[in-house]
Coordinates of C-alpha atoms and ligand atoms in Angstrom, one line a residue:
M1 CA 33.6 16.6 80.1
R2 CA 30.4 15.9 82.0
I3 CA 28.0 14.2 79.6
A4 CA 24.3 13.2 80.1
I5 CA 22.7 10.6 77.9
I6 CA 18.9 10.5 77.8
G7 CA 17.7 6.9 77.3
A8 CA 19.2 3.5 78.3
G9 CA 18.3 1.7 75.1
F10 CA 21.0 0.1 73.1
G11 CA 21.8 3.4 71.4
G12 CA 22.3 5.3 74.6
M13 CA 24.2 2.5 76.3
A14 CA 26.6 2.1 73.3
A15 CA 27.3 5.9 73.3
A16 CA 27.9 5.9 77.0
Y17 CA 30.4 3.0 76.7
D18 CA 32.5 4.8 74.2
L19 CA 32.4 8.2 75.9
K20 CA 33.4 6.7 79.3
K21 CA 36.2 4.9 77.7
A22 CA 37.4 8.2 76.2
G23 CA 37.7 9.5 79.8
H24 CA 34.4 11.5 80.2
D25 CA 32.1 11.6 83.1
V26 CA 28.8 10.0 81.9
T27 CA 25.3 9.9 83.5
I28 CA 22.4 8.1 81.9
Y29 CA 18.8 9.2 82.6
E30 CA 16.2 6.5 81.9
S31 CA 12.5 7.0 82.6
A32 CA 11.8 3.3 82.8
N33 CA 12.8 1.2 85.7
Y34 CA 14.9 -1.1 83.5
V35 CA 17.4 -0.7 80.7
G36 CA 17.0 -2.0 77.1
G37 CA 14.4 0.4 75.8
L38 CA 12.3 -1.1 73.0
A39 CA 14.4 -4.3 73.0
S40 CA 13.7 -4.9 76.7
G41 CA 12.1 -8.1 78.0
F42 CA 10.1 -9.6 80.9
K43 CA 10.3 -12.8 82.8
E44 CA 7.9 -15.0 84.8
S45 CA 9.4 -16.5 88.0
H46 CA 9.5 -20.0 86.5
W47 CA 11.3 -18.9 83.3
D48 CA 15.1 -19.0 83.0
W49 CA 15.1 -16.7 80.0
S50 CA 13.3 -13.4 79.5
V51 CA 10.9 -12.8 76.5
E52 CA 11.2 -9.6 74.5
K53 CA 8.1 -7.4 74.8
F54 CA 8.3 -6.9 71.1
Y55 CA 9.7 -9.9 69.1
H56 CA 13.4 -9.4 68.5
H57 CA 16.2 -11.3 66.7
W58 CA 19.5 -10.4 65.1
F59 CA 20.7 -11.1 61.6
Q60 CA 24.2 -12.5 60.9
S61 CA 24.8 -9.2 59.0
D62 CA 24.3 -7.2 62.2
R63 CA 28.0 -6.3 62.3
E64 CA 27.8 -3.4 64.8
M65 CA 25.9 -5.3 67.4
L66 CA 27.9 -8.5 67.0
G67 CA 31.1 -6.5 67.1
L68 CA 30.0 -4.7 70.3
I69 CA 29.1 -8.1 71.9
K70 CA 32.5 -9.4 71.0
E71 CA 34.2 -6.3 72.4
L72 CA 32.4 -6.9 75.7
G73 CA 33.5 -10.5 75.7
F74 CA 30.0 -12.0 75.5
E75 CA 30.3 -13.6 72.0
G76 CA 29.9 -17.1 73.5
K77 CA 26.4 -16.2 74.6
V78 CA 25.1 -15.4 71.1
L79 CA 23.1 -18.2 69.4
F80 CA 22.1 -18.3 65.7
P81 CA 19.5 -21.0 65.1
R82 CA 17.7 -21.3 61.8
P83 CA 14.0 -21.0 62.6
L84 CA 11.4 -21.3 59.8
T85 CA 9.7 -18.3 58.3
V86 CA 6.6 -19.0 56.2
M87 CA 4.5 -17.2 53.7
Y88 CA 0.7 -17.4 53.2
H89 CA -0.9 -18.5 50.0
N90 CA -4.5 -19.5 49.5
G91 CA -5.1 -20.5 53.1
K92 CA -1.8 -22.4 53.5
F93 CA 1.7 -21.6 54.8
Y94 CA 4.9 -22.3 52.9
P95 CA 8.5 -22.1 54.1
F96 CA 10.2 -19.1 52.5
D97 CA 13.7 -18.7 53.8
S98 CA 16.0 -19.9 51.1
I99 CA 16.4 -19.6 47.4
L100 CA 15.2 -23.1 46.9
R101 CA 12.2 -22.6 49.0
A102 CA 11.4 -19.3 47.2
L103 CA 11.6 -21.3 43.9
L104 CA 9.2 -23.9 45.3
F105 CA 6.7 -21.3 46.6
P106 CA 3.5 -21.8 44.6
G107 CA 2.2 -18.2 45.2
L108 CA 4.0 -16.9 42.1
G109 CA 3.4 -19.8 39.8
F110 CA 6.5 -21.3 38.1
G111 CA 6.9 -19.0 35.0
L112 CA 8.0 -15.5 34.2
D113 CA 6.8 -14.0 37.6
K114 CA 9.2 -16.2 39.5
I115 CA 12.0 -15.2 37.2
R116 CA 11.2 -11.5 37.7
F117 CA 11.0 -12.0 41.4
G118 CA 14.4 -13.6 41.4
F119 CA 16.0 -11.0 39.3
V120 CA 14.6 -8.1 41.3
G121 CA 15.8 -9.7 44.5
L122 CA 19.2 -10.4 43.1
Y123 CA 19.6 -6.8 41.8
L124 CA 18.6 -5.3 45.1
R125 CA 21.0 -7.6 47.0
L126 CA 23.9 -6.5 44.7
T127 CA 23.3 -2.8 44.2
N128 CA 24.5 -0.2 46.7
N129 CA 22.9 2.7 44.9
W130 CA 20.1 3.4 47.4
K131 CA 20.3 7.1 46.7
A132 CA 18.8 6.4 43.3
L133 CA 16.2 4.1 44.8
E134 CA 15.0 6.7 47.4
K135 CA 13.7 8.9 44.6
M136 CA 10.9 6.5 43.9
T137 CA 8.2 4.9 46.0
A138 CA 8.5 1.2 46.6
D139 CA 5.0 0.9 45.2
S140 CA 5.9 2.4 41.8
W141 CA 9.4 0.8 41.6
M142 CA 8.1 -2.6 42.3
M143 CA 5.2 -2.2 39.9
K144 CA 7.7 -1.3 37.1
W145 CA 10.4 -3.8 37.7
A146 CA 8.8 -6.8 39.5
G147 CA 5.5 -6.4 37.7
R148 CA 2.0 -6.1 39.2
N149 CA 1.6 -9.8 40.0
V150 CA 4.9 -10.2 41.8
Y151 CA 4.4 -6.9 43.6
E152 CA 0.9 -7.6 44.7
K153 CA 1.6 -11.1 45.9
M154 CA 5.0 -10.6 47.5
W155 CA 5.9 -7.0 48.3
K156 CA 2.7 -5.1 48.7
P157 CA 1.5 -7.2 51.7
L158 CA 4.8 -6.4 53.4
L159 CA 4.4 -2.6 52.8
V160 CA 0.7 -2.6 53.8
G161 CA 1.4 -4.6 56.9
K162 CA 4.2 -2.3 58.1
F163 CA 3.0 1.1 56.9
G164 CA -0.8 0.8 56.7
P165 CA -2.2 4.1 55.2
F166 CA 1.4 5.2 54.2
Y167 CA 2.2 2.1 52.2
R168 CA 2.2 3.9 48.9
D169 CA 4.5 6.7 50.2
V170 CA 7.4 4.6 51.4
N171 CA 10.5 4.9 49.3
M172 CA 12.3 2.1 47.5
A173 CA 15.5 2.5 49.6
W174 CA 13.6 1.1 52.6
M175 CA 12.8 -2.1 50.6
W176 CA 16.4 -2.2 49.4
A177 CA 17.8 -2.0 53.0
R178 CA 15.5 -4.8 54.1
I179 CA 16.6 -7.1 51.4
K180 CA 20.3 -6.2 51.6
A181 CA 20.8 -6.6 55.3
R182 CA 19.0 -9.8 56.2
T183 CA 20.0 -13.4 56.7
T184 CA 18.1 -16.7 57.2
R185 CA 19.8 -17.5 60.4
L186 CA 18.4 -15.5 63.3
G187 CA 20.3 -14.6 66.4
T188 CA 19.5 -14.1 70.1
F189 CA 21.3 -13.9 73.4
Q190 CA 21.5 -16.7 76.0
G191 CA 18.9 -15.6 78.5
G192 CA 17.2 -13.2 76.1
F193 CA 17.8 -9.6 75.0
Q194 CA 17.1 -8.3 78.5
R195 CA 19.9 -10.4 79.8
F196 CA 22.3 -8.8 77.4
A197 CA 21.0 -5.3 78.3
D198 CA 21.5 -6.0 82.0
L199 CA 25.0 -7.4 81.5
F200 CA 25.9 -4.3 79.4
A201 CA 24.5 -2.0 82.0
A202 CA 26.4 -3.8 84.7
R203 CA 29.6 -3.3 82.6
L204 CA 28.8 0.4 82.2
R205 CA 28.3 0.7 86.0
D206 CA 31.6 -1.1 86.6
L207 CA 33.3 1.5 84.4
G208 CA 31.9 4.2 86.6
I209 CA 28.8 5.3 84.6
E210 CA 25.8 6.3 86.7
I211 CA 22.6 4.9 85.3
R212 CA 19.6 6.6 86.9
L213 CA 16.5 4.4 86.4
G214 CA 13.0 5.8 86.9
A215 CA 14.5 9.3 86.0
R216 CA 12.3 11.0 83.4
V217 CA 13.9 14.0 81.9
E218 CA 11.5 17.0 81.6
S219 CA 13.6 19.5 79.7
I220 CA 17.1 20.3 78.5
R221 CA 17.9 24.0 78.2
P222 CA 21.1 25.9 77.3
E223 CA 22.2 28.1 80.2
Q224 CA 25.5 30.0 80.6
G225 CA 27.4 27.8 78.2
K226 CA 26.1 24.5 79.7
L227 CA 23.1 22.3 79.1
V228 CA 20.8 22.0 82.1
V229 CA 18.9 18.7 82.4
R230 CA 15.8 18.9 84.5
S231 CA 14.4 15.6 85.9
D232 CA 12.1 14.9 88.8
G233 CA 12.1 18.5 89.9
S234 CA 15.9 18.9 90.2
S235 CA 18.4 20.3 87.6
E236 CA 22.0 19.5 86.7
A237 CA 24.3 21.1 84.3
F238 CA 26.3 19.2 81.7
D239 CA 28.8 20.1 79.0
K240 CA 27.2 17.8 76.4
V241 CA 23.9 15.9 76.2
L242 CA 22.8 13.1 73.8
V243 CA 19.1 12.4 73.5
T244 CA 18.0 9.0 72.2
T245 CA 14.2 9.2 72.5
A246 CA 11.6 9.4 69.8
P247 CA 11.8 12.6 67.7
N248 CA 8.5 14.1 69.0
L249 CA 9.8 13.6 72.6
M250 CA 13.0 15.3 71.7
A251 CA 11.0 18.3 70.4
K252 CA 9.2 18.5 73.7
L253 CA 12.3 18.3 75.8
T254 CA 14.2 20.9 73.9
P255 CA 11.9 23.9 73.1
D256 CA 15.0 26.1 72.5
L257 CA 15.9 24.4 69.3
P258 CA 15.5 26.6 66.2
E259 CA 12.1 26.4 64.5
N260 CA 13.3 24.6 61.4
Y261 CA 15.0 21.8 63.4
L262 CA 11.9 21.4 65.6
K263 CA 9.7 21.3 62.5
G264 CA 12.0 18.6 61.0
L265 CA 11.6 16.5 64.1
L266 CA 7.8 16.9 64.1
E267 CA 7.4 16.2 60.4
L268 CA 9.0 12.7 60.7
K269 CA 6.3 10.0 60.3
S270 CA 6.3 6.7 62.2
M271 CA 4.1 3.8 62.9
G272 CA 3.3 2.4 66.4
A273 CA 3.0 -1.2 67.4
V274 CA 0.7 -3.3 69.5
V275 CA 2.0 -6.7 70.4
M276 CA 0.3 -9.5 72.4
V277 CA 2.4 -12.1 74.0
L278 CA 0.7 -15.3 75.1
S279 CA 2.0 -18.3 77.1
L280 CA 0.3 -21.5 75.9
K281 CA 0.1 -25.0 77.3
H282 CA 0.7 -26.5 73.8
Q283 CA 2.7 -25.8 70.7
L284 CA 0.6 -23.8 68.2
S285 CA 2.4 -24.6 65.0
N286 CA 2.6 -28.4 64.6
E287 CA 5.1 -27.9 61.8
G288 CA 7.4 -25.9 64.2
Y289 CA 7.1 -22.7 62.2
Y290 CA 8.6 -19.6 63.9
W291 CA 7.5 -16.6 61.8
F292 CA 4.2 -16.3 59.9
N293 CA 3.9 -13.5 57.4
L294 CA 0.2 -12.7 57.1
P295 CA -1.3 -10.5 54.4
K296 CA -3.9 -8.0 55.6
E297 CA -6.4 -9.1 52.9
A298 CA -6.4 -12.7 54.3
G299 CA -8.4 -11.3 57.2
Y300 CA -6.1 -12.0 60.1
P301 CA -6.5 -9.5 63.0
F302 CA -2.7 -9.1 63.2
L303 CA 0.2 -8.8 60.8
A304 CA 2.6 -11.4 62.2
L305 CA 2.3 -14.4 64.3
V306 CA 5.6 -15.5 65.9
E307 CA 6.0 -18.7 67.9
H308 CA 9.0 -17.7 69.9
T309 CA 9.5 -21.2 71.3
N310 CA 10.0 -22.5 67.8
F311 CA 13.1 -20.3 67.9
V312 CA 14.2 -20.6 71.5
P313 CA 13.4 -24.0 73.2
K314 CA 10.4 -24.0 75.5
E315 CA 12.5 -25.5 78.3
H316 CA 13.9 -22.0 79.0
F317 CA 10.3 -21.0 79.8
G318 CA 9.4 -23.8 82.2
G319 CA 7.7 -25.7 79.3
D320 CA 5.4 -22.7 78.4
H321 CA 5.0 -22.1 74.6
I322 CA 5.4 -18.4 73.9
V323 CA 3.5 -16.8 71.0
Y324 CA 3.5 -13.2 69.8
A325 CA 0.6 -11.7 67.7
G326 CA 1.5 -8.2 66.6
D327 CA 0.8 -5.4 64.3
Y328 CA 2.2 -2.0 63.2
L329 CA -0.5 0.6 63.5
E330 CA -0.9 4.3 63.0
A331 CA -1.4 6.4 66.2
G332 CA -5.0 6.5 67.1
H333 CA -5.8 3.0 65.9
E334 CA -8.5 1.4 68.1
Y335 CA -6.1 -1.4 69.2
F336 CA -4.2 1.2 71.3
S337 CA -7.3 1.9 73.4
L338 CA -8.7 -1.6 73.7
S339 CA -8.2 -3.4 77.0
D340 CA -6.0 -6.5 77.0
E341 CA -9.2 -8.7 77.3
E342 CA -10.9 -6.9 74.4
L343 CA -7.8 -7.4 72.3
L344 CA -7.7 -11.0 73.2
E345 CA -11.3 -11.4 72.1
R346 CA -10.3 -10.0 68.7
F347 CA -7.2 -12.2 68.3
I348 CA -8.4 -15.5 69.7
P349 CA -10.5 -16.7 66.8
A350 CA -7.5 -16.5 64.4
F351 CA -5.5 -19.0 66.4
K352 CA -7.5 -21.9 65.1
K353 CA -6.2 -21.0 61.6
F354 CA -2.7 -22.0 62.7
N355 CA -3.8 -25.1 64.5
P356 CA -7.4 -26.4 64.3
A357 CA -7.0 -28.2 67.7
F358 CA -6.4 -24.8 69.4
E359 CA -8.7 -24.2 72.3
R360 CA -9.1 -21.1 74.5
D361 CA -8.0 -23.0 77.6
W362 CA -4.5 -23.4 76.0
V363 CA -3.9 -19.8 77.0
K364 CA -2.1 -19.6 80.3
K365 CA -1.4 -15.9 80.4
V366 CA -1.5 -12.8 78.2
W367 CA 0.6 -9.6 78.1
V368 CA 0.1 -6.7 75.8
F369 CA 2.8 -4.1 74.9
K370 CA 2.1 -0.9 73.0
T371 CA 4.4 1.8 71.6
N372 CA 3.6 4.9 69.5
Y373 CA 7.1 4.8 68.1
A374 CA 8.0 1.5 66.5
Q375 CA 8.8 2.0 62.8
P376 CA 9.9 5.2 61.1
V377 CA 8.2 5.8 57.7
P378 CA 10.8 6.9 55.1
L379 CA 9.2 9.0 52.4
V380 CA 10.6 9.8 48.9
N381 CA 14.0 11.6 49.2
H382 CA 14.1 11.0 52.9
S383 CA 17.8 11.5 53.2
K384 CA 17.1 15.2 52.9
N385 CA 14.7 15.2 55.9
I386 CA 16.9 13.4 58.5
P387 CA 17.6 15.6 61.5
T388 CA 21.4 16.0 62.0
I389 CA 22.9 14.2 65.0
Q390 CA 24.6 17.4 66.1
T391 CA 21.7 19.9 66.7
P392 CA 22.0 23.6 66.3
I393 CA 22.3 24.0 70.1
E394 CA 25.9 23.8 71.1
G395 CA 26.7 20.5 72.9
L396 CA 23.2 19.0 72.2
Y397 CA 23.1 15.8 70.1
F398 CA 20.2 13.6 68.9
A399 CA 20.4 9.9 67.8
S400 CA 17.2 7.9 67.2
M401 CA 15.7 5.1 65.0
S402 CA 14.6 7.8 62.5
Q403 CA 18.2 8.7 61.7
V404 CA 19.7 5.3 60.9
Y405 CA 18.3 5.6 57.4
P406 CA 18.9 4.2 54.7
W407 CA 18.9 1.2 57.1
D408 CA 15.7 0.1 58.7
R409 CA 15.5 0.4 62.5
G410 CA 17.1 -2.3 64.6
T411 CA 19.3 -2.7 67.7
N412 CA 22.3 -3.1 65.3
F413 CA 21.7 0.4 63.9
A414 CA 21.0 1.8 67.4
V415 CA 24.5 0.7 68.4
E416 CA 25.9 2.1 65.2
I417 CA 24.3 5.5 65.6
G418 CA 25.0 5.7 69.3
R419 CA 28.7 5.1 68.7
R420 CA 28.7 7.5 65.8
A421 CA 27.2 10.2 68.0
A422 CA 29.8 9.4 70.7
R423 CA 32.6 10.0 68.1
M424 CA 31.1 13.3 67.2
M425 CA 30.8 14.3 70.9
K426 CA 34.4 13.4 71.6
Ligands
FAD501 C1 7.8 -4.4 67.2 C2 9.2 -4.2 67.1 C3 10.0 -5.2 66.7 C4 11.4 -5.0 66.6 N1 12.2 -6.1 66.1 C5 13.5 -5.9 66.1 C6 14.3 -7.1 65.8 O1 13.9 -8.1 65.5 N2 15.7 -6.9 65.9 C7 16.3 -5.7 66.2 O2 17.5 -5.6 66.3 N3 15.5 -4.6 66.5 C8 14.2 -4.7 66.4 N4 13.4 -3.6 66.8 C9 14.0 -2.3 66.8 C10 14.8 -2.1 68.1 O3 14.0 -2.4 69.3 C11 15.2 -0.6 68.1 O4 15.8 -0.2 66.9 C12 16.2 -0.3 69.2 O5 15.8 -0.9 70.5 C13 16.3 1.2 69.4 O6 17.2 1.5 70.4 P1 17.4 3.0 70.9 O7 18.4 3.1 71.9 O8 17.6 3.9 69.7 O9 15.9 3.5 71.4 P2 15.0 3.0 72.6 O10 15.2 1.5 72.8 O11 13.6 3.5 72.3 O12 15.6 3.7 73.9 C14 15.2 5.0 74.2 C15 15.1 5.1 75.7 O13 14.8 6.4 76.1 C16 13.9 6.3 77.2 N5 13.3 7.6 77.4 C17 12.3 8.1 76.6 N6 11.9 9.4 77.1 C18 12.7 9.6 78.1 C19 12.8 10.7 79.0 N7 12.0 11.8 78.9 N8 13.7 10.7 80.0 C20 14.5 9.6 80.2 N9 14.4 8.5 79.4 C21 13.6 8.5 78.3 C22 13.0 5.2 76.9 O14 12.4 4.7 78.1 C23 14.0 4.2 76.2 O15 14.5 3.3 77.2 C24 12.0 -3.8 66.9 C25 11.2 -2.8 67.4 C26 9.8 -2.9 67.5 C27 9.0 -1.8 68.1

């Protein structure tokens, strides 16, 4: 069969790999000039490693991704350091990445709240019954079982940070998935995620897959038993097509889909993200903390501060210290329209809160990355609203972050759904 895949993110590339190995003729269309999609990175000339545009790491539970890496023979290039994640409480940060550290965290006191926090965490880690959990919002479930205090101190800031105005609507299965599939050791690839994406793409090309970079697909239409992909003014016919874009883009590309499928695509909610990457002359966190969880009500202009070089040594970046300041935001938020300089003005004053010695002249360079599609928002009973991978159009398939539910989006699940789609197409 002649197969087209739209998107050279990890989902599209994983599907291409399996389809080619099954003997099909595969072409990937990618609108960007690079592979890797949302997990792609960039590199300064004096850096050995790339930096992900949006902070990325793997968990030790990311079986699909680690399995694929092993299959490709790159397992020796995966590193799993144990960087420090911290929680905010009354103007201070406390390490929060083990049971012992959770027990010592003063934010919940040392009485009943801590016990409730522990039991709820343990229950969520042990249960597999996410179907029951998706019937309730995380807000109401946590209020009931963890109690107001624990919910407001620990879980609500996470929901508000990730989902902004939708925080009360997110279902409890999302929270379950986050707690279930996470580890304290965090992984990366030698050279950065972009290095892995490039090695994977090189392997795909060696197998005979054509990857067309800078090739934006404009439409996919059924014609005489084939699917015609139109890109840059020319058209080509394929037997099957897999689309891995955001759902709203899928709807634009394929207007021939029946109305109820299109409606399902357009009704899916998601949050965007705005992430600033800074290279600094000095280390920001004297304590060497990697990930700072920041509650919105503490007044920070962003949700997370991530000092990448407290995870990956600064030597890979010519001695530069790399820091991310990022937020999940609904479409139309003013951060999407601010210039990089304007955004820096908003963010800079907060840096002193992480290190009082911070001065503006520590900043060597700034990059800002924005995406409208960063985090799907799963509402109550979301499993009923997920678009099927096999669409009602013969030969047309769709696999995106919005369909990996009940799991939260991630490159691991992009690989899983890409390979699942490939199995269905075969
Ligand atoms: C802020 C942020 C933090 C994240 N953190 C992590 C993390 O720590 N760990 C982790 O594993 N995951 C993380 N993720 C999620 C991860 O990046 C995604 O789950 C994964 O990259 C999705 O892969 P994909 O192939 O499904 O989609 P994408 O990577 O979005 O790939 C889709 C591709 O389609 C292309 N495309 C779109 N339209 C067209 C068109 N018309 N024609 C041709 N090509 C087109 C796009 O350019 C893109 O390359 C994070 C994401 C964000 C936004």
